[in-house]
XYZ file of C-alpha atoms in Angstrom:
111
model
C -0.179 -0.025 0.298
C 2.642 2.413 -0.940
C 0.050 5.318 -2.519
C -3.241 5.612 -1.267
C -4.734 4.695 -4.626
C -8.433 3.536 -3.148
C -11.005 5.326 -2.344
C -11.505 3.490 1.394
C -9.505 0.754 3.031
C -10.205 -1.427 5.936
C -8.941 -1.062 9.403
C -6.448 -4.019 9.193
C -4.736 -2.191 6.113
C -4.351 0.846 8.103
C -2.749 -1.083 10.133
C -0.086 -2.989 8.315
C 0.420 0.190 6.207
C 1.225 2.052 9.839
C 2.541 -0.979 11.352
C 1.191 -0.623 14.636
C -1.806 -2.766 16.083
C -5.725 -2.377 15.412
C -6.917 -1.045 18.679
C -3.708 1.975 19.083
C -6.308 2.762 16.022
C -9.288 2.092 17.648
C -8.144 4.336 20.563
C -7.046 7.245 18.250
C -9.576 6.894 17.238
C -11.475 8.069 20.760
C -8.687 10.044 21.369
C -7.983 12.370 18.193
C -11.355 13.779 17.047
C -9.703 14.604 13.292
C -10.190 10.198 12.591
C -13.830 10.127 12.066
C -14.027 6.735 9.976
C -16.676 6.275 7.473
C -19.078 2.427 8.009
C -20.101 -0.086 6.343
C -24.174 -1.336 7.113
C -22.317 -4.448 8.742
C -19.745 -1.468 10.720
C -16.879 -2.089 9.144
C -14.963 1.209 9.411
C -13.514 2.538 6.131
C -10.911 4.500 6.302
C -10.169 6.877 3.196
C -6.444 8.318 2.391
C -7.255 11.851 4.306
C -7.551 9.729 7.413
C -4.522 7.469 6.946
C -2.245 10.504 5.898
C -4.233 12.373 9.862
C -3.179 8.754 11.768
C -0.205 8.959 10.803
C 1.087 12.670 11.126
C -0.673 11.032 15.042
C 1.246 7.409 14.680
C 5.130 9.717 13.904
C 4.115 12.478 16.634
C 3.645 9.953 19.629
C 5.315 7.082 17.666
C 8.514 8.190 16.699
C 8.961 12.147 18.134
C 7.477 10.740 21.712
C 5.015 13.113 22.417
C 2.516 12.351 25.285
C -1.338 12.521 23.421
C -2.344 15.572 25.507
C 1.337 17.038 23.108
C 0.343 15.715 20.031
C -3.493 16.966 20.190
C -1.821 20.178 20.380
C 0.521 20.076 17.531
C -1.879 18.783 15.806
C -4.165 21.317 16.293
C -1.274 23.876 15.433
C 0.983 22.799 13.165
C -0.330 20.153 11.531
C 0.933 22.073 7.393
C 4.767 21.629 8.464
C 4.075 17.855 10.403
C 2.583 16.631 7.571
C 5.498 17.560 5.391
C 7.687 16.153 7.878
C 6.265 13.259 7.819
C 6.077 12.997 3.844
C 9.647 13.528 3.314
C 10.235 11.140 6.076
C 8.818 8.251 4.166
C 9.948 9.592 1.396
C 13.616 8.980 2.539
C 12.622 5.086 3.915
C 12.049 4.865 0.202
C 14.449 5.084 -1.507
C 17.126 4.026 1.402
C 15.098 0.470 0.705
C 15.780 1.223 -2.760
C 19.472 2.122 -1.635
C 20.240 -0.972 -0.280
C 18.799 -3.533 -2.075
C 20.595 -2.318 -4.574
C 24.117 -2.258 -2.813
C 22.793 -6.038 -1.874
C 23.006 -7.220 -5.740
C 26.294 -4.719 -6.422
C 27.750 -7.059 -3.157
C 26.356 -10.315 -4.755
C 27.615 -9.359 -8.504
C 31.456 -8.906 -6.740
């Protein structure tokens, strides 16, 4: 799920994409009103790419930067655009690093 091309994603897909448990996502839904997935008639959560972007920002603030919940809420309210840009750049750098590691392994095998 490198590129968010679908209209909706299930919670399992989002959890896999972010590398966190589904329970964490459900908890963050309670804590952050910015996350409000729609539900099917059977009650299955459907996350939009916008919801996933918000979850990515929250993940960055809490899990990577180590902010407490209240501090993360404040940052999301006050500085969302800058954090969003930072999260995108970090993701691009991680992808580039992965590509470089693959190329390095290929070059090492050729020797």
